CSV table of C-alpha atoms in Angstrom, one decimal:
chain,number,residue,atom,x,y,z
A,5,MET,CA,70.7,37.6,30.6
A,6,ASN,CA,69.6,36.1,27.6
A,7,GLY,CA,67.2,32.8,28.1
A,8,GLY,CA,66.0,30.7,25.8
A,9,ASN,CA,62.7,32.3,25.0
A,10,GLY,CA,64.2,35.1,24.0
A,11,LEU,CA,63.6,37.7,27.0
A,12,GLN,CA,66.6,40.0,28.1
A,13,LEU,CA,67.1,41.3,31.7
A,14,ASN,CA,69.1,44.1,32.6
A,15,SER,CA,70.5,44.8,36.3
A,16,ALA,CA,72.9,47.5,37.6
A,17,GLN,CA,74.3,48.4,40.7
A,18,SER,CA,73.7,51.4,43.3
A,19,GLN,CA,75.8,53.4,45.7
A,20,SER,CA,74.1,55.8,48.4
A,21,ILE,CA,75.8,58.6,49.8
A,22,GLY,CA,73.8,60.7,52.9
A,23,ALA,CA,73.9,62.6,56.4
A,24,ASN,CA,71.4,63.8,58.6
A,25,SER,CA,70.9,65.9,61.7
A,26,SER,CA,69.0,67.4,64.0
A,27,MET,CA,69.3,70.9,66.5
A,28,THR,CA,67.0,71.3,69.7
A,29,LEU,CA,64.7,74.3,68.9
A,30,TYR,CA,63.2,73.8,72.5
A,31,HIS,CA,64.1,71.9,75.9
A,32,ALA,CA,62.0,74.4,78.6
A,33,GLY,CA,65.6,75.9,79.1
A,34,TYR,CA,67.7,73.0,79.5
A,35,ILE,CA,70.1,74.2,76.8
A,36,LYS,CA,70.3,77.4,78.6
A,37,ASN,CA,71.0,76.1,81.9
A,38,ASN,CA,73.9,73.5,81.2
A,39,GLU,CA,75.7,76.3,79.3
A,40,VAL,CA,75.1,78.1,82.9
A,41,SER,CA,76.1,75.3,85.4
A,42,LYS,CA,79.1,74.8,82.8
A,43,ASN,CA,80.4,78.3,83.2
A,44,LEU,CA,79.8,77.9,87.2
A,45,LEU,CA,81.7,74.4,87.1
A,46,VAL,CA,84.4,77.0,86.2
A,47,GLN,CA,84.5,79.7,88.2
A,48,MET,CA,84.4,77.0,91.0
A,49,ALA,CA,87.4,75.5,89.6
A,50,ASP,CA,89.2,78.9,89.4
A,51,LEU,CA,88.0,79.1,93.2
A,52,SER,CA,89.1,76.3,94.6
A,53,VAL,CA,92.4,77.1,93.0
A,54,GLN,CA,92.5,80.6,94.8
A,55,GLU,CA,92.0,78.4,97.9
A,56,ALA,CA,94.9,76.4,97.0
A,57,GLN,CA,97.0,79.1,96.8
A,58,ASN,CA,95.8,81.0,100.0
A,59,ASN,CA,96.9,77.7,102.1
A,60,ILE,CA,100.8,78.0,99.9
A,61,THR,CA,100.7,81.0,100.9
A,62,LEU,CA,100.4,80.8,104.4
A,63,ASN,CA,103.1,77.5,104.2
A,64,ILE,CA,105.5,79.8,103.1
A,65,THR,CA,104.8,82.6,105.1
A,66,GLN,CA,105.2,80.4,108.1
A,67,ALA,CA,108.9,78.6,106.5
A,68,PHE,CA,110.1,81.5,106.0
A,69,LEU,CA,109.3,83.8,109.3
A,70,ASN,CA,111.0,80.3,111.0
A,71,ILE,CA,113.5,81.0,108.6
A,72,LEU,CA,114.0,84.8,109.8
A,73,MET,CA,113.6,84.1,113.7
A,74,THR,CA,116.4,81.2,113.6
A,75,GLN,CA,118.5,84.0,111.7
A,76,GLU,CA,118.3,86.2,114.8
A,77,ASN,CA,118.7,83.4,117.0
A,78,ILE,CA,122.3,82.7,115.5
A,79,VAL,CA,123.0,86.3,115.9
A,80,SER,CA,121.8,86.4,119.7
A,81,LEU,CA,123.9,83.1,120.2
A,82,GLU,CA,127.6,84.2,118.6
A,83,GLY,CA,127.0,87.1,121.0
A,84,VAL,CA,126.3,85.0,124.2
A,85,LEU,CA,129.7,82.9,123.1
A,86,LYS,CA,131.6,86.0,122.6
A,87,THR,CA,130.5,86.8,125.6
A,88,THR,CA,131.5,83.3,127.3
A,89,GLN,CA,135.3,83.3,125.2
A,90,THR,CA,135.8,86.1,126.7
A,91,GLN,CA,134.8,85.2,130.3
A,92,LEU,CA,137.4,82.2,129.3
A,93,LYS,CA,140.6,84.1,128.6
A,94,GLN,CA,140.0,86.2,131.5
A,95,GLY,CA,139.2,83.0,133.8
A,96,ASP,CA,142.4,81.7,132.2
A,97,GLN,CA,144.8,84.8,133.6
A,98,PHE,CA,142.9,84.5,136.7
A,99,TYR,CA,143.4,80.1,136.9
A,100,LYS,CA,147.4,81.2,136.5
A,101,ALA,CA,147.1,84.2,139.0
A,102,GLY,CA,145.9,81.7,141.4
A,103,ASN,CA,142.8,83.4,141.6
A,104,ILE,CA,140.0,80.9,141.0
A,105,SER,CA,140.2,77.5,141.5
A,106,LYS,CA,140.5,74.3,138.6
A,107,LEU,CA,136.5,73.8,139.1
A,108,ASN,CA,136.0,77.4,138.2
A,109,TYR,CA,138.1,77.4,135.4
A,110,LEU,CA,136.4,74.3,134.2
A,111,GLN,CA,132.8,76.1,134.7
A,112,ILE,CA,134.2,78.4,132.3
A,113,GLN,CA,135.3,75.7,130.0
A,114,ALA,CA,132.4,74.1,129.9
A,115,GLN,CA,129.6,76.9,129.2
A,116,VAL,CA,132.0,77.8,126.5
A,117,ALA,CA,131.4,74.6,124.4
A,118,GLN,CA,127.7,74.5,125.5
A,119,ASP,CA,127.4,77.5,123.9
A,120,GLU,CA,129.0,76.7,120.7
A,121,TYR,CA,126.8,73.4,121.1
A,122,ASN,CA,123.6,75.9,121.2
A,123,LEU,CA,125.1,77.9,118.5
A,124,THR,CA,125.7,74.9,115.8
A,125,SER,CA,122.2,73.0,116.6
A,126,ALA,CA,120.4,76.9,115.3
A,127,GLN,CA,122.5,76.9,112.1
A,128,ASN,CA,121.8,73.1,111.9
A,129,THR,CA,118.1,74.7,112.5
A,130,LEU,CA,118.5,77.3,109.6
A,131,ARG,CA,119.5,74.5,107.4
A,132,THR,CA,116.6,72.3,108.1
A,133,GLY,CA,114.3,75.6,107.6
A,134,ILE,CA,115.8,76.6,104.0
A,135,VAL,CA,115.6,73.3,103.0
A,136,ASN,CA,111.6,73.2,104.0
A,137,LEU,CA,111.1,76.1,102.3
A,138,LYS,CA,112.5,75.2,99.3
A,139,GLN,CA,110.2,71.7,99.4
A,140,ILE,CA,107.6,74.0,99.7
A,141,LEU,CA,108.4,76.0,96.7
A,142,GLN,CA,109.2,72.7,95.0
A,143,LEU,CA,112.6,73.9,94.0
A,144,PRO,CA,115.4,71.9,93.2
A,145,SER,CA,118.2,70.5,95.2
A,146,ASN,CA,121.0,72.0,93.3
A,147,TYR,CA,118.8,75.5,93.3
A,148,ASP,CA,121.3,78.2,95.1
A,149,PHE,CA,117.9,79.5,97.0
A,150,GLN,CA,119.0,82.5,99.2
A,151,ILE,CA,116.9,84.5,101.7
A,152,ALA,CA,116.0,87.9,101.4
A,153,LYS,CA,116.4,89.4,104.6
A,154,PRO,CA,113.6,92.2,105.2
A,155,ASP,CA,115.6,95.2,106.6
A,156,SER,CA,113.3,95.2,110.2
A,157,ILE,CA,110.6,93.1,111.4
A,158,ILE,CA,108.2,95.1,113.7
A,159,VAL,CA,105.6,93.7,115.9
A,160,ASP,CA,102.5,95.9,115.4
A,161,ASP,CA,99.9,95.9,117.7
A,162,GLN,CA,97.3,97.8,115.9
A,163,LEU,CA,94.5,95.6,115.4
A,164,LYS,CA,91.3,95.9,113.4
A,165,SER,CA,88.1,94.7,115.2
A,166,LEU,CA,87.6,90.9,115.3
A,167,GLN,CA,83.4,92.1,113.9
A,168,GLU,CA,85.1,93.8,110.6
A,169,VAL,CA,87.7,91.5,109.9
A,170,GLN,CA,85.2,88.6,109.9
A,171,ASN,CA,82.8,90.5,107.6
A,172,LEU,CA,85.8,90.9,105.0
A,173,ALA,CA,86.2,87.2,105.2
A,174,GLN,CA,82.6,86.8,104.5
A,175,ASN,CA,82.8,88.9,101.7
A,176,GLN,CA,85.9,88.0,100.1
A,177,ARG,CA,87.5,84.6,100.9
A,178,PRO,CA,87.1,82.1,98.2
A,179,GLU,CA,86.0,79.1,100.1
A,180,VAL,CA,82.5,81.5,100.8
A,181,LYS,CA,82.3,82.4,96.7
A,182,TYR,CA,83.0,78.6,96.1
A,183,GLY,CA,79.9,77.6,98.7
A,184,GLU,CA,77.6,80.5,97.5
A,185,LEU,CA,78.5,79.1,93.7
A,186,ASN,CA,77.4,75.5,94.6
A,187,VAL,CA,74.2,76.6,95.5
A,188,GLU,CA,73.6,78.4,92.6
A,189,ASN,CA,74.4,75.4,90.7
A,190,SER,CA,72.4,73.0,92.3
A,191,ASN,CA,69.5,75.2,91.8
A,192,THR,CA,70.4,74.8,87.9
A,193,SER,CA,70.4,71.3,87.9
A,194,LEU,CA,67.2,71.3,89.3
A,195,LYS,CA,66.4,73.3,86.5
A,196,MET,CA,67.9,71.3,84.1
A,197,ALA,CA,65.9,68.4,86.1
A,198,LYS,CA,62.8,69.7,85.7
A,199,ALA,CA,63.1,70.4,82.1
A,200,SER,CA,63.4,66.7,81.4
A,201,ILE,CA,60.2,65.9,82.0
A,202,GLN,CA,59.0,68.5,79.2
A,203,PRO,CA,58.8,68.2,75.7
A,204,THR,CA,61.6,68.5,73.4
A,205,LEU,CA,61.2,70.0,70.2
A,206,ASN,CA,64.1,69.2,67.3
A,207,LEU,CA,64.6,70.3,63.7
A,208,THR,CA,65.7,67.5,61.6
A,209,GLY,CA,67.1,67.3,58.3
A,210,ASN,CA,69.0,64.7,55.8
A,211,ILE,CA,70.9,65.2,52.8
A,212,SER,CA,71.3,62.4,50.7
A,213,THR,CA,72.1,61.2,46.9
A,214,ASN,CA,72.7,58.2,44.8
A,215,TYR,CA,74.7,57.1,42.0
A,216,SER,CA,73.8,54.0,39.4
A,217,TYR,CA,76.5,52.4,37.7
A,218,GLY,CA,75.9,52.4,34.0
A,219,ASN,CA,73.2,54.8,34.2
A,220,GLY,CA,75.8,58.2,32.9
A,221,ASN,CA,78.3,60.3,34.3
A,222,TYR,CA,78.9,59.6,38.4
A,223,PHE,CA,78.8,63.4,39.1
A,224,ASN,CA,75.9,64.4,37.0
A,225,GLN,CA,73.9,61.6,39.0
A,226,LEU,CA,74.9,63.1,42.2
A,227,GLY,CA,73.8,66.3,41.3
A,228,ASN,CA,70.7,65.4,40.0
A,229,ASN,CA,69.6,62.7,42.6
A,230,PHE,CA,70.4,65.0,45.4
A,231,TYR,CA,67.1,64.9,48.0
A,232,MET,CA,67.5,67.3,51.4
A,233,PRO,CA,63.8,66.9,53.2
A,234,ILE,CA,64.1,68.8,56.4
A,235,GLY,CA,61.0,68.9,59.2
A,236,LEU,CA,60.4,69.1,62.9
A,237,SER,CA,60.4,66.4,65.8
A,238,LEU,CA,58.5,66.4,69.1
A,239,GLY,CA,59.5,64.1,71.7
A,240,ILE,CA,57.6,63.7,75.0
A,241,PRO,CA,59.2,61.8,77.8
A,242,ILE,CA,56.5,58.9,79.1
A,243,TYR,CA,58.2,55.8,80.0
A,244,ASN,CA,61.3,57.4,81.6
A,245,ASN,CA,59.2,60.0,83.6
A,246,ARG,CA,59.7,58.3,86.8
A,247,ILE,CA,63.8,58.1,86.4
A,248,TYR,CA,63.3,62.2,85.8
A,249,LYS,CA,61.2,62.9,88.8
A,250,THR,CA,63.5,61.1,91.1
A,251,GLN,CA,66.5,62.8,89.5
A,252,ILE,CA,64.5,65.9,90.2
A,253,GLU,CA,64.0,65.1,94.0
A,254,LYS,CA,67.9,64.2,94.2
A,255,SER,CA,68.8,67.6,93.2
A,256,LYS,CA,66.4,69.2,95.7
A,257,ILE,CA,68.2,67.4,98.1
A,258,ALA,CA,71.5,68.7,96.8
A,259,ILE,CA,70.2,72.2,96.9
A,260,GLU,CA,69.5,71.8,101.0
A,261,GLN,CA,73.5,69.9,101.6
A,262,ALA,CA,74.9,73.0,99.2
A,263,ASN,CA,73.2,75.3,101.5
A,264,LEU,CA,74.5,73.3,104.5
A,265,ASP,CA,77.7,73.1,103.4
A,266,LEU,CA,77.9,77.0,102.7
A,267,LEU,CA,76.7,77.8,106.1
A,268,ASN,CA,79.7,75.2,107.9
A,269,THR,CA,82.1,77.1,105.3
A,270,LYS,CA,80.7,80.5,106.8
A,271,THR,CA,80.9,79.0,110.7
A,272,VAL,CA,84.2,77.2,110.1
A,273,LEU,CA,85.6,81.3,108.8
A,274,ASN,CA,83.8,83.1,111.5
A,275,GLN,CA,85.8,80.3,113.9
A,276,GLN,CA,88.9,80.5,112.0
A,277,VAL,CA,89.4,84.5,112.3
A,278,GLU,CA,87.9,84.7,116.1
A,279,GLN,CA,90.8,82.1,116.9
A,280,SER,CA,93.1,83.9,114.7
A,281,TYR,CA,92.4,87.1,116.7
A,282,ILE,CA,92.6,85.9,120.5
A,283,SER,CA,96.3,83.8,119.0
A,284,LEU,CA,97.0,87.1,118.3
A,285,GLN,CA,96.3,89.1,121.5
A,286,ASN,CA,97.9,86.3,122.9
A,287,ALA,CA,101.4,87.0,120.9
A,288,LEU,CA,101.4,90.8,121.5
A,289,SER,CA,101.1,90.5,125.4
A,290,GLN,CA,103.6,87.3,125.1
A,291,PHE,CA,105.9,89.6,123.1
A,292,ASP,CA,105.2,92.7,125.8
A,293,SER,CA,106.3,90.5,128.9
A,294,ALA,CA,109.1,88.5,126.9
A,295,SER,CA,110.9,91.9,125.7
A,296,LYS,CA,110.2,93.7,129.5
A,297,GLN,CA,112.4,89.7,130.5
A,298,MET,CA,114.8,89.7,128.4
A,299,ASN,CA,115.9,93.0,128.9
A,300,LEU,CA,116.4,92.9,133.1
A,301,TYR,CA,118.0,89.4,132.5
A,302,GLN,CA,120.6,91.1,129.9
A,303,GLN,CA,120.9,93.7,132.7
A,304,SER,CA,121.9,90.8,135.5
A,305,TYR,CA,124.1,89.2,133.1
A,306,ASP,CA,125.9,92.5,132.0
A,307,ILE,CA,126.6,93.3,135.6
A,308,MET,CA,127.7,89.6,136.3
A,309,ASN,CA,130.4,90.4,133.5
A,310,ALA,CA,131.3,93.5,135.3
A,311,GLN,CA,131.8,91.3,138.8
A,312,MET,CA,134.0,88.8,137.1
A,313,LYS,CA,136.5,91.4,135.0
A,314,ILE,CA,137.4,92.6,138.7
A,315,GLY,CA,137.7,89.0,140.2
A,316,SER,CA,134.1,89.1,142.3
A,317,ILE,CA,132.1,86.6,140.9
A,318,ASP,CA,130.2,83.6,142.5
A,319,TYR,CA,130.3,80.9,139.0
A,320,VAL,CA,127.3,79.1,140.1
A,321,GLN,CA,125.4,82.3,139.7
A,322,LEU,CA,127.2,83.4,136.5
A,323,GLN,CA,126.1,79.8,135.2
A,324,GLN,CA,122.2,80.2,136.1
A,325,GLN,CA,122.3,84.6,135.2
A,326,ARG,CA,123.4,83.2,131.9
A,327,LEU,CA,121.4,79.9,131.5
A,328,LEU,CA,118.4,82.6,132.4
A,329,TYR,CA,119.3,84.9,130.1
A,330,ILE,CA,119.8,82.5,127.0
A,331,GLN,CA,116.1,81.3,127.9
A,332,SER,CA,115.0,85.0,127.8
A,333,ILE,CA,116.3,85.4,124.4
A,334,GLN,CA,114.4,82.6,123.2
A,335,ASN,CA,111.1,83.7,124.8
A,336,TYR,CA,111.6,86.8,123.2
A,337,LEU,CA,112.4,85.6,119.9
A,338,GLN,CA,109.7,83.3,119.6
A,339,ALA,CA,107.2,85.5,120.8
A,340,LYS,CA,108.4,88.3,118.4
A,341,TYR,CA,107.8,86.1,115.6
A,342,THR,CA,104.5,84.3,116.3
A,343,ALA,CA,103.1,87.9,116.7
A,344,VAL,CA,104.3,88.8,113.3
A,345,LEU,CA,103.2,85.5,112.3
A,346,ASN,CA,99.8,85.7,113.4
A,347,LYS,CA,98.9,89.5,112.7
A,348,GLN,CA,99.9,88.6,108.8
A,349,ILE,CA,97.6,86.1,109.6
A,350,TYR,CA,95.0,88.1,110.6
A,351,GLU,CA,95.6,90.9,108.2
A,352,PHE,CA,95.1,88.0,105.5
A,353,TYR,CA,91.9,86.8,106.6
A,354,ALA,CA,91.1,90.6,106.1
A,355,GLY,CA,92.0,90.9,102.3
A,356,ASN,CA,95.5,92.2,102.6
A,357,PRO,CA,98.3,90.6,101.4
A,358,ILE,CA,101.3,88.8,103.0
A,359,ASN,CA,104.0,92.1,103.8
A,360,LEU,CA,106.7,91.6,105.7
A,361,LYS,CA,108.9,94.5,103.8
């Protein structure tokens, strides 16, 4: 700019470019413990997934055994229906020959109708059970789902001791490991809280350069004006000290709560194993009684059928014996599959996989 007195002023625009960064060199173990805490949280998440998988596995096992029980029940009911249909044919011959009354003939027809109803009801139960298992497995409705039936379902009465299974469960179950890691993570959080009140040493540095318009080449100026200072900074918490101390007390409470949660988890697990043990013993006793009962009622029913073939039969007794035999079959199957399910659950607590082969 030119003035009247000959004074000349020059001005130039400039541009600055820079970046800065810092790195913590020391924070009383906070960085290390923070990394440990993150790893623990990842492990805890994995254990939560395992626990959910265990629950799903037991649900699938129960649904699968219900299907097998219903299939076996259908076979038994088909046998009963076949017997009553044979009785109806014989009764028809006796009725036409005048050897039985119309009332007795109608009673046999009613038996056949009832057995057909029982079979249809069991078949409906089977369809419902298959749908239930498909839903647990989250299979689509149009999925062609076939049940692979094991060669045989055997009731095994060989039991591990209660104390042995409880010890195995305490050492292997994911819910216990989760609780143990939760205690460890709570202690790590306390270390981090204590580190927060300690001084922090940081390495700081920045890079900068500038360019002034009209003073030469752009890239040459950036290189010539390059500036990179590096230093150390020490941070001492003063005003936030009360906040950090409160966090320390909260961390101590969290440790106590984590220990209580772990103790409760172990106690509940022992109770669950004991309940499974008692349920298995009861189921085995019921299975033994149900087996004997079914065999006796089957023999009695067979005798009644033999008497009918020769025309010597009390139809009221036949009806009663048939009902007792059908009920004994239901009791037997219920006891059998309850025992199998409880055995699988008991072994599962011991760390053994579900095995229905």
